[in-house]
PDB file of C-alpha atoms in Angstrom:
ATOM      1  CA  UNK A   1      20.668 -10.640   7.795  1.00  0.00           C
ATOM      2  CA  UNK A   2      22.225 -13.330   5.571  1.00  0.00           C
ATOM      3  CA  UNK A   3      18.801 -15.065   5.816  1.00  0.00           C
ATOM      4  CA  UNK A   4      16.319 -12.169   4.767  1.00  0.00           C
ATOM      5  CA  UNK A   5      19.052 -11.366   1.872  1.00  0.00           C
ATOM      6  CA  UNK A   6      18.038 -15.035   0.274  1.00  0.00           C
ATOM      7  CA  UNK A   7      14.781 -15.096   1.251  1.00  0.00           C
ATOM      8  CA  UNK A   8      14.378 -11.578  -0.224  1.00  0.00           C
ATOM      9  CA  UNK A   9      16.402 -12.441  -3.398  1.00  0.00           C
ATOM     10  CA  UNK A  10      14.858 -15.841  -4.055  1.00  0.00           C
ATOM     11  CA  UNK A  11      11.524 -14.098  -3.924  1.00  0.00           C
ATOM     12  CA  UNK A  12      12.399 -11.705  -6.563  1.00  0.00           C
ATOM     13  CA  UNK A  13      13.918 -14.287  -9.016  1.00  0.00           C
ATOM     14  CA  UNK A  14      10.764 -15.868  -8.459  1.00  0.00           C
ATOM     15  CA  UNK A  15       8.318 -12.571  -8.965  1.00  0.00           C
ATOM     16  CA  UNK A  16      11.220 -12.452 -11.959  1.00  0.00           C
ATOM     17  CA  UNK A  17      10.408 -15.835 -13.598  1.00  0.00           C
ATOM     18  CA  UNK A  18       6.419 -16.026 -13.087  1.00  0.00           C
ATOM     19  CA  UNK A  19       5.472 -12.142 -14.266  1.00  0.00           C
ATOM     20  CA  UNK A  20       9.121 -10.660 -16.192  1.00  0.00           C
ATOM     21  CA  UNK A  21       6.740  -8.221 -18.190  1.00  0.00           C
ATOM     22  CA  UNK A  22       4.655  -7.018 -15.292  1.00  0.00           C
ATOM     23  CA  UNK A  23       8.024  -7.249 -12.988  1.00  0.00           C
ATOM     24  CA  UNK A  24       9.943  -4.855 -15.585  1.00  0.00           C
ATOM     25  CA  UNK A  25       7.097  -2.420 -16.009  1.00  0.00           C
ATOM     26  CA  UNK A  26       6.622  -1.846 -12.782  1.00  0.00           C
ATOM     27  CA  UNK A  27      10.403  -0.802 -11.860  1.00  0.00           C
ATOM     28  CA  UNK A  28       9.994   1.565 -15.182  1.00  0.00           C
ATOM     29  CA  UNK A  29       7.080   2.784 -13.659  1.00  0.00           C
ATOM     30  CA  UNK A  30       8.786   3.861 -10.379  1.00  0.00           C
ATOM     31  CA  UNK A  31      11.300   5.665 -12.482  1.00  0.00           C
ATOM     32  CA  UNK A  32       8.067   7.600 -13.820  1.00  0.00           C
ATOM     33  CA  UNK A  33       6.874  10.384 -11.897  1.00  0.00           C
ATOM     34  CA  UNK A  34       8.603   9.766  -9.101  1.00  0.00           C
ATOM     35  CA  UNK A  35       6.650  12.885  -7.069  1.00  0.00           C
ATOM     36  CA  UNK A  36       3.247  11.582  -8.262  1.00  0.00           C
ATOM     37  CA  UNK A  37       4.228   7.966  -6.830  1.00  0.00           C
ATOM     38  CA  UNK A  38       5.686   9.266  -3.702  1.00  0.00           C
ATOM     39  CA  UNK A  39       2.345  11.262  -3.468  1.00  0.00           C
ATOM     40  CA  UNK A  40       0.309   8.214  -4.361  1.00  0.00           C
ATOM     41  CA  UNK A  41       1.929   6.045  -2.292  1.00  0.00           C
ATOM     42  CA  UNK A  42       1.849   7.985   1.294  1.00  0.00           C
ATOM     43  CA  UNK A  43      -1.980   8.994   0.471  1.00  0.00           C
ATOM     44  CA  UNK A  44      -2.972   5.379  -0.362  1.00  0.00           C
ATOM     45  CA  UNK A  45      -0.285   4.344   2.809  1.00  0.00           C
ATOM     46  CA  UNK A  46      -2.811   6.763   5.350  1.00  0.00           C
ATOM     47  CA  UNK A  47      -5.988   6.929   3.621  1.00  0.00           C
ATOM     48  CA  UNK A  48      -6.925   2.910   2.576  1.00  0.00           C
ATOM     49  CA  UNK A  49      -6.390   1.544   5.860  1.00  0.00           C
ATOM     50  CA  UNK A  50      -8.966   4.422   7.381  1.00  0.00           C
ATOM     51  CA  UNK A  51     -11.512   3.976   4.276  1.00  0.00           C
ATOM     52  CA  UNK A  52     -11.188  -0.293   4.680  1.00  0.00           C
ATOM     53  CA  UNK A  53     -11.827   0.205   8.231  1.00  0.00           C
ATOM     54  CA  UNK A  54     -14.995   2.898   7.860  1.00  0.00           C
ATOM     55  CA  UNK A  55     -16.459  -0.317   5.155  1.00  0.00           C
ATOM     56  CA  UNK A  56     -15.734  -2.959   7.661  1.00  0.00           C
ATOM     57  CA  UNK A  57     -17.563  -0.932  10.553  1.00  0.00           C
ATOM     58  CA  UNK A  58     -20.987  -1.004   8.133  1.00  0.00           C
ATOM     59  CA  UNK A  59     -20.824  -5.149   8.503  1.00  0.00           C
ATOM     60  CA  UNK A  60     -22.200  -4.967   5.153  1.00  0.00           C
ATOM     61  CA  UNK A  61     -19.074  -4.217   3.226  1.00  0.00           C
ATOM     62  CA  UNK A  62     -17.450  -7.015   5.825  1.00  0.00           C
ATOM     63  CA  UNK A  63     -16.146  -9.298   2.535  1.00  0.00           C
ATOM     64  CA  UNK A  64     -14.886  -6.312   0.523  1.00  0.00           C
ATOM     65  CA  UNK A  65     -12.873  -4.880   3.530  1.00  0.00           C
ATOM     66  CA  UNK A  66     -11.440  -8.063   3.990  1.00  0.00           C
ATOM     67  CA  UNK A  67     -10.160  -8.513   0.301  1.00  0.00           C
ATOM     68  CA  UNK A  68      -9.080  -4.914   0.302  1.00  0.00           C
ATOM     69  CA  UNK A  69      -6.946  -5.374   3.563  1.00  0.00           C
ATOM     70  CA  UNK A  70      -5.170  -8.632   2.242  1.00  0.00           C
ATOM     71  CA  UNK A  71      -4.431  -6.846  -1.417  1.00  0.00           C
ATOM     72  CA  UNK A  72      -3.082  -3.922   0.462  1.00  0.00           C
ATOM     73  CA  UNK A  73      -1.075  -6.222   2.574  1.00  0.00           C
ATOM     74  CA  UNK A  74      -0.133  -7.826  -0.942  1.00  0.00           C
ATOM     75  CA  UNK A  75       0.838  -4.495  -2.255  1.00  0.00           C
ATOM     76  CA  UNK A  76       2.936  -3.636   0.876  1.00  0.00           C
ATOM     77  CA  UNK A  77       5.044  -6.664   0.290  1.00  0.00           C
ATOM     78  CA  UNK A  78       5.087  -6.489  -3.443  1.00  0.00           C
ATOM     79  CA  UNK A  79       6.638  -2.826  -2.742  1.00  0.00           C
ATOM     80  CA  UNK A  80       9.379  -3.712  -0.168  1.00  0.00           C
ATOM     81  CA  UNK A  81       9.856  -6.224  -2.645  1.00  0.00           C
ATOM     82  CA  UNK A  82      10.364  -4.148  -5.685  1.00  0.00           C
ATOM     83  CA  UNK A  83      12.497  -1.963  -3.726  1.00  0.00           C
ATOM     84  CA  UNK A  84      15.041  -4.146  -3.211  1.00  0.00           C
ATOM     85  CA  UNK A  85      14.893  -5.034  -7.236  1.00  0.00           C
ATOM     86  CA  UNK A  86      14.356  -0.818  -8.046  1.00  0.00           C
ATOM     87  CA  UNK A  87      17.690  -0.048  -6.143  1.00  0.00           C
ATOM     88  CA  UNK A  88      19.989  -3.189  -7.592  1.00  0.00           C
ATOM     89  CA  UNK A  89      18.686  -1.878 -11.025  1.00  0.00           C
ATOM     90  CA  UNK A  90      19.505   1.830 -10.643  1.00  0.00           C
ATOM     91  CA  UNK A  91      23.052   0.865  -8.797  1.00  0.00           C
ATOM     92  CA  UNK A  92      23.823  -1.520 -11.687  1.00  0.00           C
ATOM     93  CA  UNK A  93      22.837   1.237 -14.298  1.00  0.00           C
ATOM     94  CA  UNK A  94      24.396   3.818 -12.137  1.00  0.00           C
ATOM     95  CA  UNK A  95      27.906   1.494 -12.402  1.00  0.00           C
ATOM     96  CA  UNK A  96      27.580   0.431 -15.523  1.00  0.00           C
ATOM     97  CA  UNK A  97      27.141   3.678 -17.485  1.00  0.00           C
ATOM     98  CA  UNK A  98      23.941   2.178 -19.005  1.00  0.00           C
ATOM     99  CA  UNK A  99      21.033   4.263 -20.373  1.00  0.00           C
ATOM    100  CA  UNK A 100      18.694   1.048 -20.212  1.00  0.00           C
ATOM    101  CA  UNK A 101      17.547  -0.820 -16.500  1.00  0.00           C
ATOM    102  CA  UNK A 102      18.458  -4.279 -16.223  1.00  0.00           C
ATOM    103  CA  UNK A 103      16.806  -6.403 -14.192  1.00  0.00           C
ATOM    104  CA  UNK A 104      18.072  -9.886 -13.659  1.00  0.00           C
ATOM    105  CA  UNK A 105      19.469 -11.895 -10.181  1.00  0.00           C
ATOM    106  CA  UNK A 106      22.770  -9.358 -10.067  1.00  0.00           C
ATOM    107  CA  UNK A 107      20.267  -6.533  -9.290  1.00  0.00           C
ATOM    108  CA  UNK A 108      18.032  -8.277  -7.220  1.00  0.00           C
ATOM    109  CA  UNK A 109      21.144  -9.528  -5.283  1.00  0.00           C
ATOM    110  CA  UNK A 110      22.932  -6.035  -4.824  1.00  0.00           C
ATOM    111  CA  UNK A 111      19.709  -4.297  -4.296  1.00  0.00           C
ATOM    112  CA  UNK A 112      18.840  -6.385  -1.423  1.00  0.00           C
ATOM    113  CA  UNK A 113      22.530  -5.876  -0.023  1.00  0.00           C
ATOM    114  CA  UNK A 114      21.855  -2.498  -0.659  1.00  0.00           C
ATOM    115  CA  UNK A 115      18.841  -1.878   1.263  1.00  0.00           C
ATOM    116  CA  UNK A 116      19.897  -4.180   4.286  1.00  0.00           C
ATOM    117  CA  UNK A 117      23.072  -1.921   4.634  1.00  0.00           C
ATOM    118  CA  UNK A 118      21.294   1.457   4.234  1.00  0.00           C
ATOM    119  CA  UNK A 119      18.596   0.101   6.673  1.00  0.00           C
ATOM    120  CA  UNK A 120      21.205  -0.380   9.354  1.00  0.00           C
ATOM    121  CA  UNK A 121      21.957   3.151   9.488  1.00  0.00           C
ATOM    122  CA  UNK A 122      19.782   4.888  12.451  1.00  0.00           C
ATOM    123  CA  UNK A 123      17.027   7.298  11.289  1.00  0.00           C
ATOM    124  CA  UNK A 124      18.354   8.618   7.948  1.00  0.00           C
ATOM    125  CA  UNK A 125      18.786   4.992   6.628  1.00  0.00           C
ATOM    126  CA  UNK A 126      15.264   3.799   7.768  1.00  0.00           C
ATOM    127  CA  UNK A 127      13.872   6.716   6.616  1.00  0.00           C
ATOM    128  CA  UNK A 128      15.515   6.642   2.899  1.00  0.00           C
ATOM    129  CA  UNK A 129      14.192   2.533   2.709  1.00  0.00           C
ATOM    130  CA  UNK A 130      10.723   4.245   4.218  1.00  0.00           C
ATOM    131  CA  UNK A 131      10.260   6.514   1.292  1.00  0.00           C
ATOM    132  CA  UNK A 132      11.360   4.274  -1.275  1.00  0.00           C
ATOM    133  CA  UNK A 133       9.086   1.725  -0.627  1.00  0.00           C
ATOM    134  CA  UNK A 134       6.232   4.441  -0.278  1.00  0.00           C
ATOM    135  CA  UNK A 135       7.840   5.676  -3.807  1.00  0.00           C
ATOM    136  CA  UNK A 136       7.449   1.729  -5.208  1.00  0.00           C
ATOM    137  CA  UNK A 137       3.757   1.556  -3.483  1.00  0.00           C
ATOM    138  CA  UNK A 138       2.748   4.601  -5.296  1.00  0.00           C
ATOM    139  CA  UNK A 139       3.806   3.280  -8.187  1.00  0.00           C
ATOM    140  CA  UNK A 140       2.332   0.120  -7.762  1.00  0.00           C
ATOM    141  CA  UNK A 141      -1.440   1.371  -7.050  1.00  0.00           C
ATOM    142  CA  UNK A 142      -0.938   3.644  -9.992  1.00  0.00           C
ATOM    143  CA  UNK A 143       0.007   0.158 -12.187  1.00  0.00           C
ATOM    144  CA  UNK A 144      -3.286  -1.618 -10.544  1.00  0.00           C
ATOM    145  CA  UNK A 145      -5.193   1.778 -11.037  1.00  0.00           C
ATOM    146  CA  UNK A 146      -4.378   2.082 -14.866  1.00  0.00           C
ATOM    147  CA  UNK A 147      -4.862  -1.995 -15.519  1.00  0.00           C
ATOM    148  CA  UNK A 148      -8.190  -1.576 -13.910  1.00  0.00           C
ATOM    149  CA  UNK A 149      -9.254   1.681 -16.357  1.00  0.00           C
ATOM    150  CA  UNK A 150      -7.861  -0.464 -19.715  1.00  0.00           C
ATOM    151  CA  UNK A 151      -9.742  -3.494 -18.432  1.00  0.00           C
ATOM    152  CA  UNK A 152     -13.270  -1.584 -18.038  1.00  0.00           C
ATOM    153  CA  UNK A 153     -12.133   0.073 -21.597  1.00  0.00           C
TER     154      UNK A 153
END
C-alpha cells in the first residue's frame, strides 16, 4: 500500500510539473457535467475496445488498432491517475471551505490516501473508485475529443 501511495503520488507531481495547465483543466473538467462524463466514460469503457478489435480483425486497420489500444491504455491510466488528484482536490476544498480547486502535492497526497482506503472497503468501496475513474475517463475523452475539433478548426 505504502508503495503504490508514492508511486501514485510521485506520478502526479510529475503529470503536475510537465502539463499544470492541461493537469488543472482536466480535474475542472470532471467537475463539468459530471452525468455526461460518467456517460462518456462507460460508453467509450465498452464500446472502443469492441470497435479497436472489429479494425484489427480487417488486418488492414492492424497499425491504427494498435495506436488506439495503447492511447486507450494511456487514457485508462491517465484516469486512475486523475482520480486520485480529483478526490485530494475536492477533500481539500471540501475542508477548507474554498470555492476554488487546488491542486498541488497535499491533494495528490490525500487523494491517493483517499482512494487506497475507500478501495479497501468490499464492493461499495471498489465500486465508488470504479465509477470515479469511469467519471475521470469520460472526462478525459471529452478533453481529447474537444482538442481534436479546435485543432481541425
Amino acid at each position: 500500500f505504502v508503495v503504490k501511495v508514492i508511486g501514485l503520488v510521485l506520478a502526479g507531481l510529475l503529470l503536475m510539473k510537465l502539463f499544470p495547465r492541461s493537469t488543472k483543466n482536466a480535474i475542472v473538467k470532471i467537475s463539468d457535467k459530471p452525468w455526461v462524463n460518467l456517460g462518456i466514460g462507460f460508453l467509450a469503457l465498452i464500446v472502443a475496445p469492441i470497435a479497436m478489435l472489429v479494425i484489427l480483425i480487417t488486418f488492414v486497420g492492424f497499425y491504427i488498432s494498435a495506436l488506439a489500444f495503447l492511447a486507450y491504455g494511456m487514457l485508462i491510466i491517465l484516469a486512475a491517475l486523475l482520480t486520485c488528484l480529483f478526490t485530494g482536490a475536492w477533500v481539500v476544498r471540501y475542508l477548507t471551505k474554498r470555492t476554488e480547486i487546488t491542486i498541488d502535492w497535499q491533494a495528490m497526497l490525500i487523494g491517493t490516501v483517499v482512494v487506497g482506503i475507500v478501495s479497501i472497503i468490499p464492493f461499495i468501496g471498489m465500486l465508488a473508485v470504479f465509477v470515479t475513474v469511469v467519471l475521470v475517463f469520460g472526462a478525459l475523452i471529452r478533453m481529447v475529443a474537444g482538442h481534436s475539433k479546435s485543432e481541425q478548426a
